[in-house]
Amino acid sequence: MHDDPTPEAAWALETQAIRAGHQRTFEQEHSEPIFPTSSFVYGSAAEAARKFGGEEAGNVYSRFTNPTVHTFERRLAVMEGGERCVATSSGMSAILATVMALLSAGDEIVASRSLFGSTVSLFDKYFGKLGITTRYVELSDLAAWEAAITPNTRLLFAETPSNPLSEVVDIEALAEIAHRHGALLAIDNCFLTPALQRPLALGADMVIHSATKYLDGQGRAVGGAVVGRNQELEEVFGVVRTCGPCLSPFNAWIFIKGLETLSLRMRAHCDNALALAQWLERHPAVERVHYSGLEHHPQHALARRQQQGFGAVLGFEVKGGRAGAWSVIDATRMLSITGNLGDVKTTITHPATTTHGRLSDDQKAAAGITQGLIRVAVGLESLDDIRTDLARGLDVLA
C-alpha cells in the first residue's frame, strides 16, 4: 500500500477529498497539521538567499508559502482536475485576484446578469475605476454571450447554477465560444463544488470558489480559491503574493477537514433540497419555485447532463411581495435568518434586501430578483422539521 505509485488524480473524488495533498512531516502525523507561523527559519544565509530568490523550493513567508495552505490547495486542485490552486482570504478576493492578474485597462469582461451582488459591485465600481468594462447577458442565452464579445473581451464569467434562481448555462458550449474569440472562461462553482460539477472537464479555464460555503460546510471560516492551469494561476499567485489577500493556516485547516465529508454532505443536501422544492411547488402560498432539479425548470435537462446533482440552494416566490416574503421569514423559529449558505444549518434570506440589496431596481429586475422572492439554502436537518418551520408563515399567507 505504501509503495503504491497510483497518482492522486486516479483516485475517486471521495478518496481525493480525504487523502490528496497531504505530505507528512518527519513527525509522521496521521491528521493534517496546522502551521500557525508567519515566517520560517533557515540553516544558513545562503539557504535563505536561495529560497528567497526562488532557486530552491521551500517556505519563505506565510503570506504566500504556508504548508497548511498548500495542503488545501493541492487537495482542491486534484478534486477539480486542475493543475494548480491558489487559495485566497475570501471568495471575493479570489475573483479580485483573478481579474487583477489576467486583465488590464481597456480589457472587457462578459458576465452573467445572475451574479452575486458583491461580484457585480466589484466588476462595475472597482474594476470600472481601473478601465475594465463589464457587459452583462442572460446566463442561459448563448447567442447573447457571443453577441456581447468584442475584440477587447478577455474573460467570460458565470455562476452556474445561479444565485438564487438556479439558472444554468451550458459550460461546454460557453467555453467553445470563449476560446473561439481568444477569451478565458471562469466559472464560479461554489454552489455545486467538485462533488457535483467539474467545470474544467467541460472546457472552463478557471474555477472560482468561495470556500466559505460548501467546501467548509459548517459556516466556520471565510476563504476562497482559484483552480486552473499553471499558466494563469502563476499570475494569480503573483497577485496574492504581492497584494496579500492570503488564506490563514487555521482557515485552510478548517477547509481541509471540511473537504473530507464533502461528497456525503452534498448528496444529503441535494436530497433534502429536491424534496423541499417539490413540497413548496404544491403549497398554495407559493407562486413559483426556482430549482433546476424540478422537471419544469427550463434548464433541467442541461443541469442533469452536466451536473451530478442539483445543489442545495433554491428560490421561491410567495404571494404578497416583500410583505409576504418577510412574514414567512419572520415566522420561522428554527431556520437561520442569514445571508450565508453552504451550512449544515438551513438558512433563509430575502435576496432583494440582503444579498442583492445593493443592485439597482433595474439590475434586480434583469436578474429576476423580485420582492416576493425568498432564498433557502437547505441544510441537513430533518426535512420534516424544515417543512414545519416554513409552514408557520406559508400557511398563514395562503
JSON list of C-alpha atoms in Angstrom, two decimals, residues 24-165:
[
{"chain": "A", "resi": 24, "resn": "ARG", "atom": "CA", "xyz": [3.58, 14.06, 6.03]},
{"chain": "A", "resi": 25, "resn": "THR", "atom": "CA", "xyz": [6.28, 15.77, 8.06]},
{"chain": "A", "resi": 26, "resn": "PHE", "atom": "CA", "xyz": [9.09, 13.93, 9.87]},
{"chain": "A", "resi": 27, "resn": "GLU", "atom": "CA", "xyz": [6.63, 13.54, 12.78]},
{"chain": "A", "resi": 28, "resn": "GLN", "atom": "CA", "xyz": [4.59, 11.11, 10.63]},
{"chain": "A", "resi": 29, "resn": "GLU", "atom": "CA", "xyz": [1.26, 12.62, 11.70]},
{"chain": "A", "resi": 30, "resn": "HIS", "atom": "CA", "xyz": [-1.94, 10.94, 10.51]},
{"chain": "A", "resi": 31, "resn": "SER", "atom": "CA", "xyz": [-4.12, 14.07, 10.51]},
{"chain": "A", "resi": 32, "resn": "GLU", "atom": "CA", "xyz": [-3.04, 17.18, 8.62]},
{"chain": "A", "resi": 33, "resn": "PRO", "atom": "CA", "xyz": [-1.15, 19.61, 10.88]},
{"chain": "A", "resi": 34, "resn": "ILE", "atom": "CA", "xyz": [-1.67, 23.36, 11.23]},
{"chain": "A", "resi": 35, "resn": "PHE", "atom": "CA", "xyz": [1.38, 25.58, 10.79]},
{"chain": "A", "resi": 36, "resn": "PRO", "atom": "CA", "xyz": [0.41, 28.83, 12.59]},
{"chain": "A", "resi": 37, "resn": "THR", "atom": "CA", "xyz": [3.64, 30.64, 11.81]},
{"chain": "A", "resi": 38, "resn": "SER", "atom": "CA", "xyz": [4.32, 33.85, 9.93]},
{"chain": "A", "resi": 39, "resn": "SER", "atom": "CA", "xyz": [7.89, 33.02, 8.93]},
{"chain": "A", "resi": 40, "resn": "PHE", "atom": "CA", "xyz": [10.37, 30.16, 8.52]},
{"chain": "A", "resi": 41, "resn": "VAL", "atom": "CA", "xyz": [13.95, 29.62, 9.68]},
{"chain": "A", "resi": 42, "resn": "TYR", "atom": "CA", "xyz": [16.95, 28.69, 7.52]},
{"chain": "A", "resi": 43, "resn": "GLY", "atom": "CA", "xyz": [20.14, 26.85, 8.32]},
{"chain": "A", "resi": 44, "resn": "SER", "atom": "CA", "xyz": [22.33, 29.47, 6.70]},
{"chain": "A", "resi": 45, "resn": "ALA", "atom": "CA", "xyz": [22.32, 32.82, 4.94]},
{"chain": "A", "resi": 46, "resn": "ALA", "atom": "CA", "xyz": [22.99, 31.00, 1.68]},
{"chain": "A", "resi": 47, "resn": "GLU", "atom": "CA", "xyz": [19.90, 28.80, 2.12]},
{"chain": "A", "resi": 48, "resn": "ALA", "atom": "CA", "xyz": [17.79, 31.87, 2.88]},
{"chain": "A", "resi": 49, "resn": "ALA", "atom": "CA", "xyz": [19.09, 33.58, -0.25]},
{"chain": "A", "resi": 50, "resn": "ARG", "atom": "CA", "xyz": [18.31, 30.56, -2.42]},
{"chain": "A", "resi": 51, "resn": "LYS", "atom": "CA", "xyz": [14.74, 30.27, -1.14]},
{"chain": "A", "resi": 52, "resn": "PHE", "atom": "CA", "xyz": [14.01, 33.98, -1.29]},
{"chain": "A", "resi": 53, "resn": "GLY", "atom": "CA", "xyz": [15.43, 34.05, -4.80]},
{"chain": "A", "resi": 54, "resn": "GLY", "atom": "CA", "xyz": [13.37, 31.08, -5.96]},
{"chain": "A", "resi": 55, "resn": "GLU", "atom": "CA", "xyz": [16.44, 28.95, -6.67]},
{"chain": "A", "resi": 56, "resn": "GLU", "atom": "CA", "xyz": [15.38, 26.37, -4.09]},
{"chain": "A", "resi": 57, "resn": "ALA", "atom": "CA", "xyz": [11.86, 25.28, -3.20]},
{"chain": "A", "resi": 58, "resn": "GLY", "atom": "CA", "xyz": [10.76, 25.98, 0.33]},
{"chain": "A", "resi": 59, "resn": "ASN", "atom": "CA", "xyz": [8.76, 28.21, 2.62]},
{"chain": "A", "resi": 60, "resn": "VAL", "atom": "CA", "xyz": [9.52, 31.92, 2.75]},
{"chain": "A", "resi": 61, "resn": "TYR", "atom": "CA", "xyz": [6.63, 33.78, 4.40]},
{"chain": "A", "resi": 62, "resn": "SER", "atom": "CA", "xyz": [3.09, 32.67, 5.20]},
{"chain": "A", "resi": 63, "resn": "ARG", "atom": "CA", "xyz": [1.55, 35.39, 3.04]},
{"chain": "A", "resi": 64, "resn": "PHE", "atom": "CA", "xyz": [2.34, 33.14, 0.08]},
{"chain": "A", "resi": 65, "resn": "THR", "atom": "CA", "xyz": [4.02, 29.95, 1.34]},
{"chain": "A", "resi": 66, "resn": "ASN", "atom": "CA", "xyz": [2.46, 28.01, 4.19]},
{"chain": "A", "resi": 67, "resn": "PRO", "atom": "CA", "xyz": [2.35, 24.19, 4.41]},
{"chain": "A", "resi": 68, "resn": "THR", "atom": "CA", "xyz": [-1.25, 24.01, 5.66]},
{"chain": "A", "resi": 69, "resn": "VAL", "atom": "CA", "xyz": [-2.48, 26.31, 2.92]},
{"chain": "A", "resi": 70, "resn": "HIS", "atom": "CA", "xyz": [-0.52, 24.29, 0.36]},
{"chain": "A", "resi": 71, "resn": "THR", "atom": "CA", "xyz": [-2.21, 21.08, 1.51]},
{"chain": "A", "resi": 72, "resn": "PHE", "atom": "CA", "xyz": [-5.63, 22.65, 0.93]},
{"chain": "A", "resi": 73, "resn": "GLU", "atom": "CA", "xyz": [-4.53, 23.97, -2.47]},
{"chain": "A", "resi": 74, "resn": "ARG", "atom": "CA", "xyz": [-3.13, 20.63, -3.61]},
{"chain": "A", "resi": 75, "resn": "ARG", "atom": "CA", "xyz": [-6.23, 18.75, -2.49]},
{"chain": "A", "resi": 76, "resn": "LEU", "atom": "CA", "xyz": [-8.73, 21.09, -4.15]},
{"chain": "A", "resi": 77, "resn": "ALA", "atom": "CA", "xyz": [-6.68, 21.18, -7.37]},
{"chain": "A", "resi": 78, "resn": "VAL", "atom": "CA", "xyz": [-6.81, 17.38, -7.60]},
{"chain": "A", "resi": 79, "resn": "MET", "atom": "CA", "xyz": [-10.54, 17.31, -6.87]},
{"chain": "A", "resi": 80, "resn": "GLU", "atom": "CA", "xyz": [-11.32, 19.92, -9.55]},
{"chain": "A", "resi": 81, "resn": "GLY", "atom": "CA", "xyz": [-8.96, 18.30, -12.07]},
{"chain": "A", "resi": 82, "resn": "GLY", "atom": "CA", "xyz": [-6.76, 21.40, -12.29]},
{"chain": "A", "resi": 83, "resn": "GLU", "atom": "CA", "xyz": [-3.00, 21.77, -12.50]},
{"chain": "A", "resi": 84, "resn": "ARG", "atom": "CA", "xyz": [-2.85, 24.24, -9.63]},
{"chain": "A", "resi": 85, "resn": "CYS", "atom": "CA", "xyz": [-4.91, 26.01, -6.99]},
{"chain": "A", "resi": 86, "resn": "VAL", "atom": "CA", "xyz": [-4.26, 29.36, -5.34]},
{"chain": "A", "resi": 87, "resn": "ALA", "atom": "CA", "xyz": [-6.06, 29.95, -2.04]},
{"chain": "A", "resi": 88, "resn": "THR", "atom": "CA", "xyz": [-7.27, 33.40, -1.02]},
{"chain": "A", "resi": 89, "resn": "SER", "atom": "CA", "xyz": [-8.76, 35.13, 2.00]},
{"chain": "A", "resi": 90, "resn": "SER", "atom": "CA", "xyz": [-12.34, 35.00, 0.65]},
{"chain": "A", "resi": 91, "resn": "GLY", "atom": "CA", "xyz": [-14.36, 34.13, -2.42]},
{"chain": "A", "resi": 92, "resn": "MET", "atom": "CA", "xyz": [-14.47, 37.78, -3.40]},
{"chain": "A", "resi": 93, "resn": "SER", "atom": "CA", "xyz": [-10.69, 38.07, -3.17]},
{"chain": "A", "resi": 94, "resn": "ALA", "atom": "CA", "xyz": [-10.44, 35.02, -5.44]},
{"chain": "A", "resi": 95, "resn": "ILE", "atom": "CA", "xyz": [-12.37, 36.93, -8.11]},
{"chain": "A", "resi": 96, "resn": "LEU", "atom": "CA", "xyz": [-10.36, 40.08, -7.41]},
{"chain": "A", "resi": 97, "resn": "ALA", "atom": "CA", "xyz": [-7.02, 38.29, -7.76]},
{"chain": "A", "resi": 98, "resn": "THR", "atom": "CA", "xyz": [-8.11, 36.54, -10.96]},
{"chain": "A", "resi": 99, "resn": "VAL", "atom": "CA", "xyz": [-9.14, 39.72, -12.75]},
{"chain": "A", "resi": 100, "resn": "MET", "atom": "CA", "xyz": [-6.18, 41.75, -11.50]},
{"chain": "A", "resi": 101, "resn": "ALA", "atom": "CA", "xyz": [-3.83, 39.01, -12.66]},
{"chain": "A", "resi": 102, "resn": "LEU", "atom": "CA", "xyz": [-5.23, 38.50, -16.14]},
{"chain": "A", "resi": 103, "resn": "LEU", "atom": "CA", "xyz": [-6.82, 41.78, -17.29]},
{"chain": "A", "resi": 104, "resn": "SER", "atom": "CA", "xyz": [-5.59, 45.33, -17.86]},
{"chain": "A", "resi": 105, "resn": "ALA", "atom": "CA", "xyz": [-7.12, 48.75, -18.54]},
{"chain": "A", "resi": 106, "resn": "GLY", "atom": "CA", "xyz": [-9.10, 48.63, -21.77]},
{"chain": "A", "resi": 107, "resn": "ASP", "atom": "CA", "xyz": [-9.93, 44.94, -21.44]},
{"chain": "A", "resi": 108, "resn": "GLU", "atom": "CA", "xyz": [-13.52, 43.74, -21.18]},
{"chain": "A", "resi": 109, "resn": "ILE", "atom": "CA", "xyz": [-15.48, 41.11, -19.25]},
{"chain": "A", "resi": 110, "resn": "VAL", "atom": "CA", "xyz": [-18.72, 39.50, -20.36]},
{"chain": "A", "resi": 111, "resn": "ALA", "atom": "CA", "xyz": [-20.64, 38.20, -17.36]},
{"chain": "A", "resi": 112, "resn": "SER", "atom": "CA", "xyz": [-23.99, 36.78, -16.48]},
{"chain": "A", "resi": 113, "resn": "ARG", "atom": "CA", "xyz": [-26.64, 39.10, -15.07]},
{"chain": "A", "resi": 114, "resn": "SER", "atom": "CA", "xyz": [-27.31, 36.43, -12.47]},
{"chain": "A", "resi": 115, "resn": "LEU", "atom": "CA", "xyz": [-24.32, 37.11, -10.23]},
{"chain": "A", "resi": 116, "resn": "PHE", "atom": "CA", "xyz": [-23.87, 37.61, -6.51]},
{"chain": "A", "resi": 117, "resn": "GLY", "atom": "CA", "xyz": [-24.47, 41.28, -5.72]},
{"chain": "A", "resi": 118, "resn": "SER", "atom": "CA", "xyz": [-20.93, 41.88, -4.43]},
{"chain": "A", "resi": 119, "resn": "THR", "atom": "CA", "xyz": [-19.49, 40.44, -7.64]},
{"chain": "A", "resi": 120, "resn": "VAL", "atom": "CA", "xyz": [-21.49, 42.96, -9.68]},
{"chain": "A", "resi": 121, "resn": "SER", "atom": "CA", "xyz": [-20.26, 45.78, -7.42]},
{"chain": "A", "resi": 122, "resn": "LEU", "atom": "CA", "xyz": [-16.68, 44.59, -7.80]},
{"chain": "A", "resi": 123, "resn": "PHE", "atom": "CA", "xyz": [-16.95, 44.48, -11.59]},
{"chain": "A", "resi": 124, "resn": "ASP", "atom": "CA", "xyz": [-18.78, 47.78, -12.03]},
{"chain": "A", "resi": 125, "resn": "LYS", "atom": "CA", "xyz": [-17.44, 50.04, -9.28]},
{"chain": "A", "resi": 126, "resn": "TYR", "atom": "CA", "xyz": [-13.90, 48.89, -8.68]},
{"chain": "A", "resi": 127, "resn": "PHE", "atom": "CA", "xyz": [-12.76, 47.26, -11.92]},
{"chain": "A", "resi": 128, "resn": "GLY", "atom": "CA", "xyz": [-14.55, 50.09, -13.70]},
{"chain": "A", "resi": 129, "resn": "LYS", "atom": "CA", "xyz": [-12.16, 52.51, -11.99]},
{"chain": "A", "resi": 130, "resn": "LEU", "atom": "CA", "xyz": [-9.28, 50.58, -13.49]},
{"chain": "A", "resi": 131, "resn": "GLY", "atom": "CA", "xyz": [-10.68, 50.88, -17.02]},
{"chain": "A", "resi": 132, "resn": "ILE", "atom": "CA", "xyz": [-12.06, 47.33, -17.23]},
{"chain": "A", "resi": 133, "resn": "THR", "atom": "CA", "xyz": [-15.57, 47.24, -18.70]},
{"chain": "A", "resi": 134, "resn": "THR", "atom": "CA", "xyz": [-18.18, 44.57, -17.95]},
{"chain": "A", "resi": 135, "resn": "ARG", "atom": "CA", "xyz": [-21.15, 43.67, -20.14]},
{"chain": "A", "resi": 136, "resn": "TYR", "atom": "CA", "xyz": [-23.97, 41.57, -18.69]},
{"chain": "A", "resi": 137, "resn": "VAL", "atom": "CA", "xyz": [-26.08, 38.98, -20.52]},
{"chain": "A", "resi": 138, "resn": "GLU", "atom": "CA", "xyz": [-28.71, 36.36, -19.74]},
{"chain": "A", "resi": 139, "resn": "LEU", "atom": "CA", "xyz": [-26.92, 33.36, -18.28]},
{"chain": "A", "resi": 140, "resn": "SER", "atom": "CA", "xyz": [-28.52, 30.68, -20.44]},
{"chain": "A", "resi": 141, "resn": "ASP", "atom": "CA", "xyz": [-28.59, 32.66, -23.71]},
{"chain": "A", "resi": 142, "resn": "LEU", "atom": "CA", "xyz": [-25.51, 31.55, -25.62]},
{"chain": "A", "resi": 143, "resn": "ALA", "atom": "CA", "xyz": [-26.28, 33.86, -28.54]},
{"chain": "A", "resi": 144, "resn": "ALA", "atom": "CA", "xyz": [-26.29, 36.82, -26.16]},
{"chain": "A", "resi": 145, "resn": "TRP", "atom": "CA", "xyz": [-22.88, 35.83, -24.81]},
{"chain": "A", "resi": 146, "resn": "GLU", "atom": "CA", "xyz": [-21.42, 35.69, -28.30]},
{"chain": "A", "resi": 147, "resn": "ALA", "atom": "CA", "xyz": [-23.02, 38.96, -29.36]},
{"chain": "A", "resi": 148, "resn": "ALA", "atom": "CA", "xyz": [-21.56, 40.77, -26.34]},
{"chain": "A", "resi": 149, "resn": "ILE", "atom": "CA", "xyz": [-17.97, 39.76, -27.11]},
{"chain": "A", "resi": 150, "resn": "THR", "atom": "CA", "xyz": [-15.70, 42.37, -28.72]},
{"chain": "A", "resi": 151, "resn": "PRO", "atom": "CA", "xyz": [-12.02, 42.25, -29.75]},
{"chain": "A", "resi": 152, "resn": "ASN", "atom": "CA", "xyz": [-11.21, 43.58, -26.25]},
{"chain": "A", "resi": 153, "resn": "THR", "atom": "CA", "xyz": [-13.01, 40.79, -24.38]},
{"chain": "A", "resi": 154, "resn": "ARG", "atom": "CA", "xyz": [-10.55, 38.81, -22.29]},
{"chain": "A", "resi": 155, "resn": "LEU", "atom": "CA", "xyz": [-12.80, 36.99, -19.78]},
{"chain": "A", "resi": 156, "resn": "LEU", "atom": "CA", "xyz": [-16.23, 35.37, -19.64]},
{"chain": "A", "resi": 157, "resn": "PHE", "atom": "CA", "xyz": [-17.51, 34.92, -16.07]},
{"chain": "A", "resi": 158, "resn": "ALA", "atom": "CA", "xyz": [-20.53, 32.97, -14.86]},
{"chain": "A", "resi": 159, "resn": "GLU", "atom": "CA", "xyz": [-22.07, 31.37, -11.79]},
{"chain": "A", "resi": 160, "resn": "THR", "atom": "CA", "xyz": [-23.86, 28.17, -12.70]},
{"chain": "A", "resi": 161, "resn": "PRO", "atom": "CA", "xyz": [-26.27, 27.37, -11.21]},
{"chain": "A", "resi": 162, "resn": "SER", "atom": "CA", "xyz": [-27.09, 30.96, -10.40]},
{"chain": "A", "resi": 163, "resn": "ASN", "atom": "CA", "xyz": [-27.93, 32.56, -7.07]},
{"chain": "A", "resi": 164, "resn": "PRO", "atom": "CA", "xyz": [-30.79, 32.35, -6.20]},
{"chain": "A", "resi": 165, "resn": "LEU", "atom": "CA", "xyz": [-32.81, 31.31, -9.30]}
]
